[in-house]
Amino acid sequence: MQVLQLWLTTLISLVVAVQGLHFDIAASTDPEQVCIRDFVTEGQLVVVDIHSDGSVGDGQKLNLFVRDSVGNEYRRKRDFAGDVRVAFTAPSSTAFDVCFENQAQYRGRSLSRAIELDIESGAEARDWNKISANEKLKPIEVELRRVEEITDEIVDELTYLKNREERLRDTNESTNRRVRNFSILVIIVLSSLGVWQVNYLKNYFKTKHII
């Protein structure tokens, strides 16, 4: 029981951990996009907070694109500096990318932008201070409700993974069944062709009085 509690506590801690990233993007006259990918389930709220140093007009243009693998684009912002917040609700269970592109406006200068990126989703993306004020909840009640929602998200994620595994297993079994049936059909066809060839040659030799 203690092991189960420890496992659940660790799992919740991993889920609620804020995904904070710090990195630099060098400016280039022919820039390539640098993307951070995350996965979100259907109906989840996602909040992306971005901070960039520098300023507009400092010789580099930092562009931002937030889109998912289905083709939906949630934000496109060109030549920005400072803070940007992007919030959206996922229409389906899919991966989404937060992409940056830093274009140098002048050649021969070594420039870069420092980026701070925080991605929160599900219960962690909600404004619990606002919920507490609106519903007049005590701090312990807010924390319990937050943990409850996180636990529900974990259960939903495990259910999704289980259903996905079942679909993959069904697909694998169906493929194996088709391969087996095809192999049996090939054996029958080859055997029939062999019998036909033997009879044909036998009749041919008899006609030619060879046998």
PDB file of N, CA and C in Angstrom, residues 57-134:
ATOM      1  N   GLY A  57      13.473  45.650 -33.125  1.00  0.00           N
ATOM      2  CA  GLY A  57      14.364  46.582 -33.796  1.00  0.00           C
ATOM      3  C   GLY A  57      15.818  46.446 -33.397  1.00  0.00           C
ATOM      4  N   ASP A  58      16.167  45.352 -32.703  1.00  0.00           N
ATOM      5  CA  ASP A  58      17.559  45.161 -32.277  1.00  0.00           C
ATOM      6  C   ASP A  58      18.383  44.376 -33.292  1.00  0.00           C
ATOM      7  N   GLY A  59      17.887  44.294 -34.520  1.00  0.00           N
ATOM      8  CA  GLY A  59      18.638  43.613 -35.569  1.00  0.00           C
ATOM      9  C   GLY A  59      18.212  42.184 -35.804  1.00  0.00           C
ATOM     10  N   GLN A  60      17.208  41.719 -35.091  1.00  0.00           N
ATOM     11  CA  GLN A  60      16.711  40.357 -35.281  1.00  0.00           C
ATOM     12  C   GLN A  60      15.201  40.337 -35.091  1.00  0.00           C
ATOM     13  N   LYS A  61      14.548  39.474 -35.863  1.00  0.00           N
ATOM     14  CA  LYS A  61      13.093  39.351 -35.808  1.00  0.00           C
ATOM     15  C   LYS A  61      12.752  37.953 -35.310  1.00  0.00           C
ATOM     16  N   LEU A  62      12.191  37.891 -34.111  1.00  0.00           N
ATOM     17  CA  LEU A  62      11.811  36.612 -33.518  1.00  0.00           C
ATOM     18  C   LEU A  62      10.339  36.346 -33.812  1.00  0.00           C
ATOM     19  N   ASN A  63      10.069  35.224 -34.469  1.00  0.00           N
ATOM     20  CA  ASN A  63       8.705  34.858 -34.844  1.00  0.00           C
ATOM     21  C   ASN A  63       8.249  33.642 -34.046  1.00  0.00           C
ATOM     22  N   LEU A  64       6.958  33.598 -33.765  1.00  0.00           N
ATOM     23  CA  LEU A  64       6.375  32.528 -32.959  1.00  0.00           C
ATOM     24  C   LEU A  64       5.227  31.872 -33.715  1.00  0.00           C
ATOM     25  N   PHE A  65       5.181  30.530 -33.650  1.00  0.00           N
ATOM     26  CA  PHE A  65       4.091  29.767 -34.252  1.00  0.00           C
ATOM     27  C   PHE A  65       3.673  28.675 -33.262  1.00  0.00           C
ATOM     28  N   VAL A  66       2.378  28.592 -32.985  1.00  0.00           N
ATOM     29  CA  VAL A  66       1.841  27.529 -32.132  1.00  0.00           C
ATOM     30  C   VAL A  66       0.789  26.790 -32.939  1.00  0.00           C
ATOM     31  N   ARG A  67       1.022  25.514 -33.202  1.00  0.00           N
ATOM     32  CA  ARG A  67       0.104  24.730 -34.025  1.00  0.00           C
ATOM     33  C   ARG A  67       0.167  23.271 -33.599  1.00  0.00           C
ATOM     34  N   ASP A  68      -0.884  22.520 -33.959  1.00  0.00           N
ATOM     35  CA  ASP A  68      -0.903  21.102 -33.618  1.00  0.00           C
ATOM     36  C   ASP A  68      -0.676  20.258 -34.859  1.00  0.00           C
ATOM     37  N   SER A  69      -0.548  18.949 -34.651  1.00  0.00           N
ATOM     38  CA  SER A  69      -0.240  18.040 -35.752  1.00  0.00           C
ATOM     39  C   SER A  69      -1.430  17.822 -36.672  1.00  0.00           C
ATOM     40  N   VAL A  70      -2.619  18.245 -36.233  1.00  0.00           N
ATOM     41  CA  VAL A  70      -3.811  18.105 -37.075  1.00  0.00           C
ATOM     42  C   VAL A  70      -3.868  19.210 -38.123  1.00  0.00           C
ATOM     43  N   GLY A  71      -3.201  20.341 -37.840  1.00  0.00           N
ATOM     44  CA  GLY A  71      -3.202  21.462 -38.776  1.00  0.00           C
ATOM     45  C   GLY A  71      -3.785  22.738 -38.207  1.00  0.00           C
ATOM     46  N   ASN A  72      -4.290  22.694 -36.964  1.00  0.00           N
ATOM     47  CA  ASN A  72      -4.830  23.901 -36.336  1.00  0.00           C
ATOM     48  C   ASN A  72      -3.693  24.817 -35.892  1.00  0.00           C
ATOM     49  N   GLU A  73      -3.849  26.107 -36.149  1.00  0.00           N
ATOM     50  CA  GLU A  73      -2.857  27.090 -35.703  1.00  0.00           C
ATOM     51  C   GLU A  73      -3.500  27.981 -34.647  1.00  0.00           C
ATOM     52  N   TYR A  74      -2.869  28.056 -33.468  1.00  0.00           N
ATOM     53  CA  TYR A  74      -3.443  28.788 -32.346  1.00  0.00           C
ATOM     54  C   TYR A  74      -2.832  30.176 -32.171  1.00  0.00           C
ATOM     55  N   ARG A  75      -1.636  30.368 -32.691  1.00  0.00           N
ATOM     56  CA  ARG A  75      -1.032  31.694 -32.583  1.00  0.00           C
ATOM     57  C   ARG A  75       0.083  31.820 -33.608  1.00  0.00           C
ATOM     58  N   ARG A  76       0.138  32.992 -34.219  1.00  0.00           N
ATOM     59  CA  ARG A  76       1.231  33.345 -35.125  1.00  0.00           C
ATOM     60  C   ARG A  76       1.591  34.796 -34.820  1.00  0.00           C
ATOM     61  N   LYS A  77       2.782  34.996 -34.309  1.00  0.00           N
ATOM     62  CA  LYS A  77       3.202  36.350 -33.940  1.00  0.00           C
ATOM     63  C   LYS A  77       4.600  36.597 -34.487  1.00  0.00           C
ATOM     64  N   ARG A  78       4.741  37.660 -35.253  1.00  0.00           N
ATOM     65  CA  ARG A  78       6.013  37.974 -35.886  1.00  0.00           C
ATOM     66  C   ARG A  78       6.667  39.182 -35.219  1.00  0.00           C
ATOM     67  N   ASP A  79       7.989  39.116 -35.158  1.00  0.00           N
ATOM     68  CA  ASP A  79       8.812  40.208 -34.640  1.00  0.00           C
ATOM     69  C   ASP A  79       8.346  40.638 -33.245  1.00  0.00           C
ATOM     70  N   PHE A  80       8.471  39.722 -32.290  1.00  0.00           N
ATOM     71  CA  PHE A  80       8.042  40.045 -30.929  1.00  0.00           C
ATOM     72  C   PHE A  80       9.226  39.987 -29.971  1.00  0.00           C
ATOM     73  N   ALA A  81       9.049  40.641 -28.852  1.00  0.00           N
ATOM     74  CA  ALA A  81      10.005  40.592 -27.746  1.00  0.00           C
ATOM     75  C   ALA A  81       9.211  40.793 -26.466  1.00  0.00           C
ATOM     76  N   GLY A  82       9.741  40.290 -25.356  1.00  0.00           N
ATOM     77  CA  GLY A  82       9.021  40.422 -24.095  1.00  0.00           C
ATOM     78  C   GLY A  82       8.166  39.206 -23.813  1.00  0.00           C
ATOM     79  N   ASP A  83       6.972  39.442 -23.274  1.00  0.00           N
ATOM     80  CA  ASP A  83       6.106  38.354 -22.822  1.00  0.00           C
ATOM     81  C   ASP A  83       4.958  38.109 -23.797  1.00  0.00           C
ATOM     82  N   VAL A  84       4.677  36.830 -24.008  1.00  0.00           N
ATOM     83  CA  VAL A  84       3.543  36.411 -24.836  1.00  0.00           C
ATOM     84  C   VAL A  84       2.870  35.244 -24.132  1.00  0.00           C
ATOM     85  N   ARG A  85       1.547  35.281 -24.062  1.00  0.00           N
ATOM     86  CA  ARG A  85       0.781  34.161 -23.494  1.00  0.00           C
ATOM     87  C   ARG A  85      -0.180  33.642 -24.553  1.00  0.00           C
ATOM     88  N   VAL A  86      -0.198  32.328 -24.701  1.00  0.00           N
ATOM     89  CA  VAL A  86      -1.097  31.670 -25.652  1.00  0.00           C
ATOM     90  C   VAL A  86      -1.926  30.653 -24.875  1.00  0.00           C
ATOM     91  N   ALA A  87      -3.236  30.752 -24.979  1.00  0.00           N
ATOM     92  CA  ALA A  87      -4.134  29.814 -24.300  1.00  0.00           C
ATOM     93  C   ALA A  87      -5.114  29.246 -25.318  1.00  0.00           C
ATOM     94  N   PHE A  88      -5.316  27.946 -25.259  1.00  0.00           N
ATOM     95  CA  PHE A  88      -6.280  27.307 -26.155  1.00  0.00           C
ATOM     96  C   PHE A  88      -6.759  26.001 -25.537  1.00  0.00           C
ATOM     97  N   THR A  89      -7.907  25.546 -26.020  1.00  0.00           N
ATOM     98  CA  THR A  89      -8.460  24.260 -25.603  1.00  0.00           C
ATOM     99  C   THR A  89      -8.305  23.274 -26.750  1.00  0.00           C
ATOM    100  N   ALA A  90      -7.679  22.156 -26.476  1.00  0.00           N
ATOM    101  CA  ALA A  90      -7.382  21.182 -27.528  1.00  0.00           C
ATOM    102  C   ALA A  90      -8.668  20.574 -28.075  1.00  0.00           C
ATOM    103  N   PRO A  91      -8.889  20.641 -29.395  1.00  0.00           N
ATOM    104  CA  PRO A  91     -10.097  20.047 -29.980  1.00  0.00           C
ATOM    105  C   PRO A  91     -10.038  18.531 -30.075  1.00  0.00           C
ATOM    106  N   SER A  92      -8.826  17.970 -29.959  1.00  0.00           N
ATOM    107  CA  SER A  92      -8.666  16.517 -30.042  1.00  0.00           C
ATOM    108  C   SER A  92      -7.368  16.130 -29.349  1.00  0.00           C
ATOM    109  N   SER A  93      -7.205  14.847 -29.113  1.00  0.00           N
ATOM    110  CA  SER A  93      -5.967  14.347 -28.513  1.00  0.00           C
ATOM    111  C   SER A  93      -4.885  14.332 -29.586  1.00  0.00           C
ATOM    112  N   THR A  94      -3.894  15.177 -29.409  1.00  0.00           N
ATOM    113  CA  THR A  94      -2.883  15.319 -30.447  1.00  0.00           C
ATOM    114  C   THR A  94      -1.632  15.971 -29.874  1.00  0.00           C
ATOM    115  N   ALA A  95      -0.583  15.995 -30.669  1.00  0.00           N
ATOM    116  CA  ALA A  95       0.643  16.702 -30.297  1.00  0.00           C
ATOM    117  C   ALA A  95       0.559  18.129 -30.831  1.00  0.00           C
ATOM    118  N   PHE A  96       1.171  19.049 -30.116  1.00  0.00           N
ATOM    119  CA  PHE A  96       1.235  20.424 -30.603  1.00  0.00           C
ATOM    120  C   PHE A  96       2.669  20.930 -30.472  1.00  0.00           C
ATOM    121  N   ASP A  97       3.015  21.883 -31.329  1.00  0.00           N
ATOM    122  CA  ASP A  97       4.371  22.422 -31.390  1.00  0.00           C
ATOM    123  C   ASP A  97       4.367  23.911 -31.089  1.00  0.00           C
ATOM    124  N   VAL A  98       5.351  24.334 -30.306  1.00  0.00           N
ATOM    125  CA  VAL A  98       5.632  25.750 -30.094  1.00  0.00           C
ATOM    126  C   VAL A  98       6.942  26.025 -30.821  1.00  0.00           C
ATOM    127  N   CYS A  99       6.865  26.769 -31.918  1.00  0.00           N
ATOM    128  CA  CYS A  99       8.019  26.946 -32.801  1.00  0.00           C
ATOM    129  C   CYS A  99       8.497  28.397 -32.795  1.00  0.00           C
ATOM    130  N   PHE A 100       9.821  28.551 -32.853  1.00  0.00           N
ATOM    131  CA  PHE A 100      10.447  29.866 -32.901  1.00  0.00           C
ATOM    132  C   PHE A 100      11.334  29.955 -34.138  1.00  0.00           C
ATOM    133  N   GLU A 101      11.431  31.174 -34.641  1.00  0.00           N
ATOM    134  CA  GLU A 101      12.253  31.437 -35.822  1.00  0.00           C
ATOM    135  C   GLU A 101      12.891  32.818 -35.633  1.00  0.00           C
ATOM    136  N   ASN A 102      14.216  32.865 -35.606  1.00  0.00           N
ATOM    137  CA  ASN A 102      14.923  34.120 -35.347  1.00  0.00           C
ATOM    138  C   ASN A 102      15.677  34.545 -36.604  1.00  0.00           C
ATOM    139  N   GLN A 103      15.180  35.577 -37.241  1.00  0.00           N
ATOM    140  CA  GLN A 103      15.742  36.028 -38.510  1.00  0.00           C
ATOM    141  C   GLN A 103      16.617  37.260 -38.295  1.00  0.00           C
ATOM    142  N   ALA A 104      17.870  37.152 -38.741  1.00  0.00           N
ATOM    143  CA  ALA A 104      18.797  38.284 -38.644  1.00  0.00           C
ATOM    144  C   ALA A 104      18.501  39.285 -39.754  1.00  0.00           C
ATOM    145  N   GLN A 105      18.483  40.547 -39.398  1.00  0.00           N
ATOM    146  CA  GLN A 105      18.195  41.588 -40.381  1.00  0.00           C
ATOM    147  C   GLN A 105      19.461  42.131 -41.034  1.00  0.00           C
ATOM    148  N   TYR A 106      20.607  41.796 -40.458  1.00  0.00           N
ATOM    149  CA  TYR A 106      21.881  42.259 -41.008  1.00  0.00           C
ATOM    150  C   TYR A 106      22.859  41.094 -41.027  1.00  0.00           C
ATOM    151  N   ARG A 107      23.689  41.058 -42.025  1.00  0.00           N
ATOM    152  CA  ARG A 107      24.712  40.018 -42.131  1.00  0.00           C
ATOM    153  C   ARG A 107      25.955  40.416 -41.335  1.00  0.00           C
ATOM    154  N   GLY A 108      26.689  39.399 -40.893  1.00  0.00           N
ATOM    155  CA  GLY A 108      27.966  39.651 -40.247  1.00  0.00           C
ATOM    156  C   GLY A 108      27.889  39.962 -38.769  1.00  0.00           C
ATOM    157  N   ARG A 109      26.706  39.902 -38.178  1.00  0.00           N
ATOM    158  CA  ARG A 109      26.571  40.167 -36.747  1.00  0.00           C
ATOM    159  C   ARG A 109      26.101  38.900 -36.035  1.00  0.00           C
ATOM    160  N   SER A 110      26.720  38.619 -34.891  1.00  0.00           N
ATOM    161  CA  SER A 110      26.361  37.434 -34.108  1.00  0.00           C
ATOM    162  C   SER A 110      25.349  37.840 -33.038  1.00  0.00           C
ATOM    163  N   LEU A 111      24.085  37.506 -33.286  1.00  0.00           N
ATOM    164  CA  LEU A 111      23.005  37.893 -32.388  1.00  0.00           C
ATOM    165  C   LEU A 111      22.211  36.659 -31.969  1.00  0.00           C
ATOM    166  N   SER A 112      21.560  36.761 -30.830  1.00  0.00           N
ATOM    167  CA  SER A 112      20.705  35.666 -30.369  1.00  0.00           C
ATOM    168  C   SER A 112      19.685  36.211 -29.378  1.00  0.00           C
ATOM    169  N   ARG A 113      18.648  35.436 -29.167  1.00  0.00           N
ATOM    170  CA  ARG A 113      17.616  35.767 -28.186  1.00  0.00           C
ATOM    171  C   ARG A 113      17.529  34.635 -27.158  1.00  0.00           C
ATOM    172  N   ALA A 114      17.403  35.011 -25.890  1.00  0.00           N
ATOM    173  CA  ALA A 114      17.192  34.038 -24.820  1.00  0.00           C
ATOM    174  C   ALA A 114      15.689  33.855 -24.616  1.00  0.00           C
ATOM    175  N   ILE A 115      15.257  32.600 -24.581  1.00  0.00           N
ATOM    176  CA  ILE A 115      13.835  32.278 -24.480  1.00  0.00           C
ATOM    177  C   ILE A 115      13.568  31.530 -23.180  1.00  0.00           C
ATOM    178  N   GLU A 116      12.496  31.928 -22.503  1.00  0.00           N
ATOM    179  CA  GLU A 116      11.967  31.175 -21.370  1.00  0.00           C
ATOM    180  C   GLU A 116      10.568  30.700 -21.751  1.00  0.00           C
ATOM    181  N   LEU A 117      10.364  29.394 -21.677  1.00  0.00           N
ATOM    182  CA  LEU A 117       9.103  28.801 -22.132  1.00  0.00           C
ATOM    183  C   LEU A 117       8.504  27.938 -21.026  1.00  0.00           C
ATOM    184  N   ASP A 118       7.260  28.229 -20.666  1.00  0.00           N
ATOM    185  CA  ASP A 118       6.515  27.428 -19.690  1.00  0.00           C
ATOM    186  C   ASP A 118       5.239  26.918 -20.345  1.00  0.00           C
ATOM    187  N   ILE A 119       5.009  25.615 -20.248  1.00  0.00           N
ATOM    188  CA  ILE A 119       3.802  25.003 -20.803  1.00  0.00           C
ATOM    189  C   ILE A 119       3.040  24.329 -19.677  1.00  0.00           C
ATOM    190  N   GLU A 120       1.790  24.723 -19.506  1.00  0.00           N
ATOM    191  CA  GLU A 120       0.920  24.104 -18.506  1.00  0.00           C
ATOM    192  C   GLU A 120      -0.337  23.609 -19.203  1.00  0.00           C
ATOM    193  N   SER A 121      -0.837  22.477 -18.746  1.00  0.00           N
ATOM    194  CA  SER A 121      -2.042  21.922 -19.360  1.00  0.00           C
ATOM    195  C   SER A 121      -2.922  21.290 -18.299  1.00  0.00           C
ATOM    196  N   GLY A 122      -4.195  21.163 -18.633  1.00  0.00           N
ATOM    197  CA  GLY A 122      -5.133  20.527 -17.714  1.00  0.00           C
ATOM    198  C   GLY A 122      -5.366  21.346 -16.465  1.00  0.00           C
ATOM    199  N   ALA A 123      -5.355  20.674 -15.322  1.00  0.00           N
ATOM    200  CA  ALA A 123      -5.650  21.332 -14.049  1.00  0.00           C
ATOM    201  C   ALA A 123      -4.628  22.409 -13.715  1.00  0.00           C
ATOM    202  N   GLU A 124      -3.366  22.195 -14.100  1.00  0.00           N
ATOM    203  CA  GLU A 124      -2.323  23.166 -13.783  1.00  0.00           C
ATOM    204  C   GLU A 124      -2.482  24.460 -14.564  1.00  0.00           C
ATOM    205  N   ALA A 125      -3.200  24.416 -15.672  1.00  0.00           N
ATOM    206  CA  ALA A 125      -3.368  25.614 -16.496  1.00  0.00           C
ATOM    207  C   ALA A 125      -4.502  26.508 -15.999  1.00  0.00           C
ATOM    208  N   ARG A 126      -5.313  26.015 -15.090  1.00  0.00           N
ATOM    209  CA  ARG A 126      -6.451  26.790 -14.604  1.00  0.00           C
ATOM    210  C   ARG A 126      -6.005  27.827 -13.575  1.00  0.00           C
ATOM    211  N   ASP A 127      -6.753  28.906 -13.502  1.00  0.00           N
ATOM    212  CA  ASP A 127      -6.468  29.975 -12.545  1.00  0.00           C
ATOM    213  C   ASP A 127      -7.158  29.634 -11.225  1.00  0.00           C
ATOM    214  N   TRP A 128      -6.431  28.956 -10.340  1.00  0.00           N
ATOM    215  CA  TRP A 128      -7.035  28.488  -9.095  1.00  0.00           C
ATOM    216  C   TRP A 128      -7.302  29.631  -8.122  1.00  0.00           C
ATOM    217  N   ASN A 129      -6.554  30.711  -8.215  1.00  0.00           N
ATOM    218  CA  ASN A 129      -6.842  31.870  -7.360  1.00  0.00           C
ATOM    219  C   ASN A 129      -8.205  32.466  -7.702  1.00  0.00           C
ATOM    220  N   LYS A 130      -8.493  32.534  -8.993  1.00  0.00           N
ATOM    221  CA  LYS A 130      -9.788  33.057  -9.426  1.00  0.00           C
ATOM    222  C   LYS A 130     -10.914  32.116  -9.024  1.00  0.00           C
ATOM    223  N   ILE A 131     -10.674  30.811  -9.174  1.00  0.00           N
ATOM    224  CA  ILE A 131     -11.688  29.827  -8.776  1.00  0.00           C
ATOM    225  C   ILE A 131     -11.947  29.908  -7.281  1.00  0.00           C
ATOM    226  N   SER A 132     -10.881  30.061  -6.490  1.00  0.00           N
ATOM    227  CA  SER A 132     -11.021  30.161  -5.041  1.00  0.00           C
ATOM    228  C   SER A 132     -11.827  31.389  -4.648  1.00  0.00           C
ATOM    229  N   ALA A 133     -11.575  32.511  -5.335  1.00  0.00           N
ATOM    230  CA  ALA A 133     -12.298  33.742  -5.015  1.00  0.00           C
ATOM    231  C   ALA A 133     -13.764  33.647  -5.427  1.00  0.00           C
ATOM    232  N   ASN A 134     -14.023  33.070  -6.603  1.00  0.00           N
ATOM    233  CA  ASN A 134     -15.402  32.993  -7.094  1.00  0.00           C
ATOM    234  C   ASN A 134     -16.254  32.031  -6.273  1.00  0.00           C
TER     235      ASN A 134
END
